[in-house]
Amino acid sequence: TTKKATDYTDLGPTDLGPTWIPTVLETSLPSKTRTSSPSAVLSSIPSSMSSEVPSARISLSRMEEIRIILVAAAVSTEEDLFNNSSPQYNALQWISNDDEKVLPLGDSDQIIQRYVMAVLHFST
């Protein structure tokens, strides 16, 4: 005979703790009722949901990201950072491409400190 979960309502939790033998409850057999078949007719009405639009945001290079940090903090000017003979440009190039430390872009304070030291180095 198949028992329902409600047949066990009089059995509460025990104070015996966990057991090594699992409790076996009988379950009913799966339903033999068939579901309807998928429709063979395709809809001629277009979907009202739009598809994803490609992002127009272009990923910036590490050098561009650091340049933005330095200009926003008023540490250097765009003019100095684009002048390839300036110590500021050389420091930006080094910290962006050659610095083995590779500071995370989110740590603008450390980037600025390291950049200032690099500017001093390239100024001498």
XYZ file of C-alpha atoms in Angstrom:
124
model
C 0.000 0.000 0.000
C 1.116 3.500 -0.749
C 1.199 5.865 2.178
C 0.778 9.601 1.980
C 2.910 12.103 3.825
C -0.134 12.926 5.966
C -0.146 9.332 7.262
C 3.038 10.199 9.156
C 1.847 13.343 10.954
C 1.695 11.529 14.276
C 5.405 10.743 14.006
C 7.312 13.710 15.354
C 11.042 14.178 15.579
C 12.834 11.927 17.979
C 15.441 12.738 20.558
C 17.526 9.756 19.502
C 19.745 11.806 17.171
C 20.790 10.757 13.668
C 20.558 7.139 12.603
C 22.596 5.114 10.154
C 19.505 3.590 8.585
C 17.578 5.856 6.209
C 13.829 6.154 6.536
C 12.067 4.607 3.564
C 8.775 6.148 2.537
C 6.813 4.674 -0.309
C 5.824 7.027 -3.084
C 3.143 6.798 -5.709
C 3.983 5.773 -9.254
C 4.496 8.473 -11.868
C 1.405 9.709 -13.672
C 0.589 8.010 -16.968
C -1.333 11.018 -18.212
C 0.215 12.297 -21.411
C 0.811 15.936 -22.062
C -0.162 17.608 -25.314
C 2.335 17.466 -28.155
C 4.259 20.565 -29.158
C 2.600 22.722 -31.787
C 3.721 22.062 -35.347
C 2.579 25.515 -36.473
C 5.110 28.320 -36.292
C 3.986 31.750 -35.204
C 3.973 34.428 -37.899
C 3.904 37.205 -35.314
C 7.348 38.573 -34.474
C 8.472 38.535 -30.895
C 7.794 41.671 -28.889
C 11.055 41.165 -27.016
C 14.037 42.913 -28.542
C 17.364 41.171 -28.815
C 20.457 42.361 -26.961
C 22.128 45.376 -28.521
C 25.917 45.178 -28.792
C 27.725 47.435 -26.373
C 29.127 50.617 -27.858
C 31.651 50.976 -25.017
C 35.169 50.370 -26.184
C 37.551 48.944 -23.651
C 40.318 51.386 -22.821
C 43.945 50.351 -22.724
C 45.823 50.341 -19.439
C 47.756 53.416 -20.557
C 44.538 55.322 -21.331
C 43.024 54.315 -17.969
C 46.108 55.536 -16.088
C 46.176 58.749 -18.140
C 42.546 59.408 -17.077
C 43.467 58.820 -13.410
C 46.431 61.230 -13.595
C 44.532 64.021 -15.355
C 41.468 63.654 -13.083
C 43.720 63.969 -10.023
C 45.439 67.023 -11.603
C 48.820 65.307 -11.270
C 49.747 65.946 -14.914
C 48.234 67.669 -17.910
C 47.031 65.979 -21.089
C 49.660 68.019 -22.960
C 52.536 66.586 -20.891
C 51.157 63.052 -21.077
C 50.890 63.203 -24.894
C 54.327 64.808 -25.417
C 56.519 61.764 -26.134
C 59.699 63.630 -25.132
C 58.432 64.628 -21.665
C 59.326 62.840 -18.410
C 55.574 62.582 -17.729
C 55.019 60.649 -20.976
C 57.994 58.368 -20.272
C 56.710 57.706 -16.742
C 53.221 56.955 -18.094
C 54.692 54.568 -20.687
C 56.783 52.805 -18.061
C 54.040 52.413 -15.434
C 51.555 51.266 -18.107
C 53.727 48.821 -20.019
C 57.000 47.994 -18.269
C 56.438 48.242 -14.516
C 56.669 44.730 -13.052
C 54.484 45.739 -10.107
C 51.334 46.122 -12.329
C 49.275 48.026 -9.786
C 45.498 47.505 -9.973
C 43.732 50.348 -11.791
C 41.344 50.767 -8.856
C 44.206 51.811 -6.571
C 44.675 55.343 -7.894
C 46.665 56.527 -4.840
C 49.414 53.947 -5.392
C 49.381 54.555 -9.153
C 49.839 58.294 -8.573
C 52.664 57.764 -6.044
C 54.491 55.365 -8.349
C 53.952 57.673 -11.344
C 55.377 60.704 -9.463
C 58.490 58.712 -8.537
C 58.852 57.601 -12.170
C 58.545 61.231 -13.359
C 61.383 62.167 -10.983
C 63.453 59.283 -12.357
C 62.864 60.254 -16.000
C 63.573 63.943 -15.217
C 67.176 63.260 -14.254
